PDB file of C-alpha atoms in Angstrom:
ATOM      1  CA  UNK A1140      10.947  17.771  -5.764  1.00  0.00           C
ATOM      2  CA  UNK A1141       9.318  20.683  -4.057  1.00  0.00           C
ATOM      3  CA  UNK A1142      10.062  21.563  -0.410  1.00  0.00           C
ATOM      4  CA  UNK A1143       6.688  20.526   0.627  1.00  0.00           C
ATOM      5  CA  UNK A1144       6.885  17.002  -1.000  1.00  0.00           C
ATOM      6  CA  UNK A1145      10.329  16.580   0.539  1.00  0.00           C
ATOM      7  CA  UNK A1146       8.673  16.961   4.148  1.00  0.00           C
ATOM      8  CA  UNK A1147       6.007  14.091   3.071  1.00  0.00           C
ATOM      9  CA  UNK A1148       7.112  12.002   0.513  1.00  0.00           C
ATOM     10  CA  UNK A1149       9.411   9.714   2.093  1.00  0.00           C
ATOM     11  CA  UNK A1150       7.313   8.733   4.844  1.00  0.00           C
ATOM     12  CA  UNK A1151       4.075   8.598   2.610  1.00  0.00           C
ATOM     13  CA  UNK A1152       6.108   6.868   0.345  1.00  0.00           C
ATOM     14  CA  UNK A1153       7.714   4.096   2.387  1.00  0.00           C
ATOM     15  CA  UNK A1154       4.552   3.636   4.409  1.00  0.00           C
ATOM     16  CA  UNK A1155       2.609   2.657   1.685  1.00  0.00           C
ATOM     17  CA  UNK A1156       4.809   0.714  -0.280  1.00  0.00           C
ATOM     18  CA  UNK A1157       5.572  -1.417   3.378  1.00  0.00           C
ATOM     19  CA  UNK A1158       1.838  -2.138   3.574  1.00  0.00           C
ATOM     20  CA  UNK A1159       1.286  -2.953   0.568  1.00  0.00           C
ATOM     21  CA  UNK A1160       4.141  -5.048   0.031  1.00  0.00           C
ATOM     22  CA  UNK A1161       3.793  -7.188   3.879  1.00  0.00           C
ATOM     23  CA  UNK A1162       0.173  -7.807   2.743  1.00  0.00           C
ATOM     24  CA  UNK A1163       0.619  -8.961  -0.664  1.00  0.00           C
ATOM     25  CA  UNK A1164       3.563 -11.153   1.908  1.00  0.00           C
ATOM     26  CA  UNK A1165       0.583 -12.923   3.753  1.00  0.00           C
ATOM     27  CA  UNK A1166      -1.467 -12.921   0.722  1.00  0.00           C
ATOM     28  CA  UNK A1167       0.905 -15.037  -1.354  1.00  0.00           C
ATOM     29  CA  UNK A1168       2.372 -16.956   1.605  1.00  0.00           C
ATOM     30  CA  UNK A1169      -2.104 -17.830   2.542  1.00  0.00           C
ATOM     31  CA  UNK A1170      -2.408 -19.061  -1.196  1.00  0.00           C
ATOM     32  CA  UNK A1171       0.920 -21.353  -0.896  1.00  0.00           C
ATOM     33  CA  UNK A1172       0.242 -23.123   1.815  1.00  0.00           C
ATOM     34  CA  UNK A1173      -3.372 -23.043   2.370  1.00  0.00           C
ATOM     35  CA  UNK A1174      -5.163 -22.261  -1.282  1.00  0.00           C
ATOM     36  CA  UNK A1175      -3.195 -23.814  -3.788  1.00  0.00           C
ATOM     37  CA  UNK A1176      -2.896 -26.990  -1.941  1.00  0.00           C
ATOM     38  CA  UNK A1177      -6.681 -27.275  -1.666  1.00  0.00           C
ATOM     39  CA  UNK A1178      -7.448 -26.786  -5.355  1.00  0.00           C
ATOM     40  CA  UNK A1179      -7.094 -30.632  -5.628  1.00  0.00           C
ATOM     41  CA  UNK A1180      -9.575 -31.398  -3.239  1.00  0.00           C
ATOM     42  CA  UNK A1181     -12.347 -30.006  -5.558  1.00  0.00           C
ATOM     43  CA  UNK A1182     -13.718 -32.702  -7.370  1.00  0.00           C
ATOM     44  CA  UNK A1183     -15.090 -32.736 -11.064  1.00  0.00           C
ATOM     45  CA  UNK A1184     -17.551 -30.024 -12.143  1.00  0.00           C
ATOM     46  CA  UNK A1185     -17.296 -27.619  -9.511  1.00  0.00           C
ATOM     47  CA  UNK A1186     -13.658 -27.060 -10.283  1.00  0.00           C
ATOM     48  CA  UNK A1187     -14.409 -25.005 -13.527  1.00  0.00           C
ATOM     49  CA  UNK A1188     -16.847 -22.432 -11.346  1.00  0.00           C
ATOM     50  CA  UNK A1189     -14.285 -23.183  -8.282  1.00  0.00           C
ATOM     51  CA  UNK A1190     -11.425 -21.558 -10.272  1.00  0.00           C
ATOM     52  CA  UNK A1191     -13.137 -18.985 -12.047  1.00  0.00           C
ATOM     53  CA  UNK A1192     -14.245 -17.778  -8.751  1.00  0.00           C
ATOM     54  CA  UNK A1193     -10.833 -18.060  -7.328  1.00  0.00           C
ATOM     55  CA  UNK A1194      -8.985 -15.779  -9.855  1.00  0.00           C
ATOM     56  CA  UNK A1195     -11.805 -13.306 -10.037  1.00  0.00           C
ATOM     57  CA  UNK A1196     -11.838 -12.927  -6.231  1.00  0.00           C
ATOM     58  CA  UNK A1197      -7.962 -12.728  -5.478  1.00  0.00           C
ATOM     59  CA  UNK A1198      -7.740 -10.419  -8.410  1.00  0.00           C
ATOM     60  CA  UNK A1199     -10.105  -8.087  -6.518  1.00  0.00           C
ATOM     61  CA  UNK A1200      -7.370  -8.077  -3.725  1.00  0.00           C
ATOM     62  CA  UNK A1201      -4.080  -8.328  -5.686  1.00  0.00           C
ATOM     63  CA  UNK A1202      -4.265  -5.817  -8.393  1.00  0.00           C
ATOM     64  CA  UNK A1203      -4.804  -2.966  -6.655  1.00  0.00           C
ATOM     65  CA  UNK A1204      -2.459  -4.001  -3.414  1.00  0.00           C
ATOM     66  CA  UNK A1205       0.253  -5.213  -6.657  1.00  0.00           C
ATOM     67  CA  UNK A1206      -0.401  -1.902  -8.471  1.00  0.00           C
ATOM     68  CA  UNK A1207       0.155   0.407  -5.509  1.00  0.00           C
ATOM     69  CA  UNK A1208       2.931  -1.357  -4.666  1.00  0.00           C
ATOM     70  CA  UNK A1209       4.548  -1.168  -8.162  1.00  0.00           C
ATOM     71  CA  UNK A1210       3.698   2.631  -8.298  1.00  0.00           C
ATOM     72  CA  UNK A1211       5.529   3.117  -5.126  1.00  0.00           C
ATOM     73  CA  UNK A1212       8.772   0.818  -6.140  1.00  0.00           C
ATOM     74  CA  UNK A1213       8.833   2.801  -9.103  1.00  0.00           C
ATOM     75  CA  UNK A1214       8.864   6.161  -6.846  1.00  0.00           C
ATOM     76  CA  UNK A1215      11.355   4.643  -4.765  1.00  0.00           C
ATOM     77  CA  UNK A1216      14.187   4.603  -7.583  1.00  0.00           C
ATOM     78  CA  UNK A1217      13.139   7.176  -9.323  1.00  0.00           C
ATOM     79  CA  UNK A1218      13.828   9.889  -6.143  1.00  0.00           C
ATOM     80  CA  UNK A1219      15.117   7.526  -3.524  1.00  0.00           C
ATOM     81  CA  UNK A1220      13.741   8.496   0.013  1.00  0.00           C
ATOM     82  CA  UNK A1221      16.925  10.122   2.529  1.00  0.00           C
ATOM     83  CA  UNK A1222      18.594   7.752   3.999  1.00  0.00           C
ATOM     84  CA  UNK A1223      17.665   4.561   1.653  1.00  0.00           C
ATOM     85  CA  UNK A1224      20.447   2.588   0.374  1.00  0.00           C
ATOM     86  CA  UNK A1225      19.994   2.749  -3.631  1.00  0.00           C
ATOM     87  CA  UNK A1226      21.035  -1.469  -3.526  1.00  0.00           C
ATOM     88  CA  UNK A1227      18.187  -1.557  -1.460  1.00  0.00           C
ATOM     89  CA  UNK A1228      15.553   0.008  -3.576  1.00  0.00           C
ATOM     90  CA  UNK A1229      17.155  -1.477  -7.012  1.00  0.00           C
ATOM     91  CA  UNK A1230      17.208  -5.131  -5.439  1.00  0.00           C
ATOM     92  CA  UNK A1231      13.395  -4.125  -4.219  1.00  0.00           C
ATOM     93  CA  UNK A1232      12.616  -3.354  -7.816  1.00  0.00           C
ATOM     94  CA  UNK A1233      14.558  -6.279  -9.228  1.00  0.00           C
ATOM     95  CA  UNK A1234      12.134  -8.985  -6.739  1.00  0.00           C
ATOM     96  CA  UNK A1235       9.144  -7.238  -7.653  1.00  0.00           C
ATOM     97  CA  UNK A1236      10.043  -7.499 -11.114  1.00  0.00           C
ATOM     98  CA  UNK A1237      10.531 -11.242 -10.353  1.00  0.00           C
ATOM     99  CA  UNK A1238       7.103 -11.588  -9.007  1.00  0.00           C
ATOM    100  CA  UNK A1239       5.095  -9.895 -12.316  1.00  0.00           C
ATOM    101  CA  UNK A1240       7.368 -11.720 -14.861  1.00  0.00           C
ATOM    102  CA  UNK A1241       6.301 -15.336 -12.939  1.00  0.00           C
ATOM    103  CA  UNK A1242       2.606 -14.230 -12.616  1.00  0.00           C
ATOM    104  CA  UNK A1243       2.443 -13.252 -16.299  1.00  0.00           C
ATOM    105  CA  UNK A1244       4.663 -16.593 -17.746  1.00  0.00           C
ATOM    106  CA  UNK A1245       3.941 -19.039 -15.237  1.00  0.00           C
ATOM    107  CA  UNK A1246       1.235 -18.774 -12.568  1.00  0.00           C
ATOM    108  CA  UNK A1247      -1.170 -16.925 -14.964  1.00  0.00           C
ATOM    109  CA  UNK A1248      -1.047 -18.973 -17.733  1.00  0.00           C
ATOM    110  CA  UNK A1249      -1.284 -22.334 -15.698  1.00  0.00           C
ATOM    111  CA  UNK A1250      -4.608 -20.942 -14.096  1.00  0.00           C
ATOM    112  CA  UNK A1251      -6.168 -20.669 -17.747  1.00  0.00           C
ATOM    113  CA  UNK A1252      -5.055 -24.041 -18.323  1.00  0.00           C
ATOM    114  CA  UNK A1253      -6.839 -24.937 -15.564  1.00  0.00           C
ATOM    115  CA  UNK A1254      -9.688 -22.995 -16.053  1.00  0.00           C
ATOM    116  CA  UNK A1255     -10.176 -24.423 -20.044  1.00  0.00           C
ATOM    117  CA  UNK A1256      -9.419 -28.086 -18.921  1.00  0.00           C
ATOM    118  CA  UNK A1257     -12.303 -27.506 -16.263  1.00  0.00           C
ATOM    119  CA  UNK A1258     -10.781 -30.013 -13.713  1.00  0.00           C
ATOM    120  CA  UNK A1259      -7.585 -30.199 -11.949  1.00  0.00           C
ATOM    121  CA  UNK A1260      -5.202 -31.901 -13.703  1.00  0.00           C
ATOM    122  CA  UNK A1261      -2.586 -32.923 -11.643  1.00  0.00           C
ATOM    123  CA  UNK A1262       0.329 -32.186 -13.699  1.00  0.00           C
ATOM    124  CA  UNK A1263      -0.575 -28.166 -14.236  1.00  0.00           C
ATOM    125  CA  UNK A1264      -1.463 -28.130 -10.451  1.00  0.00           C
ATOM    126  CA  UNK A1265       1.417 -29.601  -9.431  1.00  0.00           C
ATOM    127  CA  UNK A1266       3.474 -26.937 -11.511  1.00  0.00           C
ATOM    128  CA  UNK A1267       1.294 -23.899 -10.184  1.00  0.00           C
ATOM    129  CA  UNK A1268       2.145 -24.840  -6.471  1.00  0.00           C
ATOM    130  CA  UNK A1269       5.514 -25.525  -7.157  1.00  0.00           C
ATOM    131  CA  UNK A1270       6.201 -22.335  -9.179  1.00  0.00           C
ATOM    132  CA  UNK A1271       4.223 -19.937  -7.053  1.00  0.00           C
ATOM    133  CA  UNK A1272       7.276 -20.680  -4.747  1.00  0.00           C
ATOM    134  CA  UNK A1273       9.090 -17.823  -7.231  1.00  0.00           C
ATOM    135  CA  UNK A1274       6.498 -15.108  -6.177  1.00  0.00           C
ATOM    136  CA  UNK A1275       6.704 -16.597  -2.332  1.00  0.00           C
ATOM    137  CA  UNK A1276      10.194 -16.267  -1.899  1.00  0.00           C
ATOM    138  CA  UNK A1277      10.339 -12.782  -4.393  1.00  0.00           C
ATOM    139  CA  UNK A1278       7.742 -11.461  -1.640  1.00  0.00           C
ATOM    140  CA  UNK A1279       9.327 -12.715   1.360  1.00  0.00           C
ATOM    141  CA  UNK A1280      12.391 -10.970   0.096  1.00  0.00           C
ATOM    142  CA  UNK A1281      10.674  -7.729  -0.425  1.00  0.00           C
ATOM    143  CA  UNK A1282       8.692  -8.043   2.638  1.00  0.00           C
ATOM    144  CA  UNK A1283      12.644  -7.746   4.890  1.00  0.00           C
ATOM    145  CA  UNK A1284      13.623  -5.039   2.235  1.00  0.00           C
ATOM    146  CA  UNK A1285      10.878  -3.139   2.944  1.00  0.00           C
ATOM    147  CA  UNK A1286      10.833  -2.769   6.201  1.00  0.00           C
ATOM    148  CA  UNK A1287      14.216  -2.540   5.780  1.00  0.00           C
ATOM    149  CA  UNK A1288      13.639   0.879   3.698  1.00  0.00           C
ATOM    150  CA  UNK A1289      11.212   1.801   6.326  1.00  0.00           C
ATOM    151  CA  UNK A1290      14.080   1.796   8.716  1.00  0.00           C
ATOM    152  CA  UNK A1291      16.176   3.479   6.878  1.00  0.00           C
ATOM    153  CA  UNK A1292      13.843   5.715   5.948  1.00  0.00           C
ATOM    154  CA  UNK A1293      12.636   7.118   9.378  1.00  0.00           C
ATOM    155  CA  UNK A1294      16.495   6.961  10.770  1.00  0.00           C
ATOM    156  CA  UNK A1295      17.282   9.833   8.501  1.00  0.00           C
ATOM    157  CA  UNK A1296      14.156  11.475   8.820  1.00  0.00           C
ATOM    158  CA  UNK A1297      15.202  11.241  12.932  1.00  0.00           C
ATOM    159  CA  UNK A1298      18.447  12.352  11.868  1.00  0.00           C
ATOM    160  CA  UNK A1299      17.518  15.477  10.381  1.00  0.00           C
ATOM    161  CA  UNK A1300      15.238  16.634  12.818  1.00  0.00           C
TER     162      UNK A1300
END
């Protein structure tokens, strides 16, 4: 790393990754409680054009909030910021790898089946708001160890100044 990226990159760095991460937190925790649930109030027809909507919309907001995010987790362990405890940044990684694994195996896959059935089956939503508690809790988690980084992060930028 260059002198000149050493005096940005770990405040860049952690910034970004904290917003991204805390929003994707009230994103996920906003479709647990609030979306999710409400998929089985929309009756017959309109449930086919309900959920297409739905993942074309929240993909507009989570891919590029989840890719930024993964870019800067990746950054994170790859030259770990001053001050930022490595079990922090690996356990970071670990969640977030928690969270894409689910949404590709689980949460994805369920909202096809959804989408081809064309109605709401009750057994498939049932196991999408259950299982979306992975990528709630996963989040949560990285929300605190972000922040946590953050901390970290700016005490040893303080610390060096």
């Amino acid at each position: 790393m260059t002198p000149e990226m050493a005096n940005w990159y770990p405040s860049a760095v952690l910034l970004t990754h904290a917003g991204a991460t805390l929003a994707l937190v009230g994103l996920i925790w906003t479709i647990q409680v609030v979306h999710y649930p409400l998929f089985a109030k929309v009756g017959g027809e309109a449930f086919h054009t309900y959920e297409q909507a739905h993942v074309s919309r929240v993909t507009l907001v989570v891919a590029p909030l989840m890719f930024v995010e993964l870019l800067c987790a990746l950054a994170i362990v790859a030259m770990r910021p001053a001050g930022v405890s490595p079990g922090l940044a690996w356990t970071g990684f670990a969640l977030l790898a928690i969270v894409w694994i689910s949404t590709a195996t689980l949460q994805g896959p369920m909202h096809g089946r959804l989408a081809s059935l064309g109605v709401c089956d009750p057994k498939t939503h049932s196991a999408l708001v259950s299982t979306n508690w992975i990528r709630t809790v996963a989040w949560s988690a990285r929300g605190g160890i972000a922040l946590a980084m953050l901390w970290q992060g700016a005490r040893a930028t303080m610390a060096g100044s």
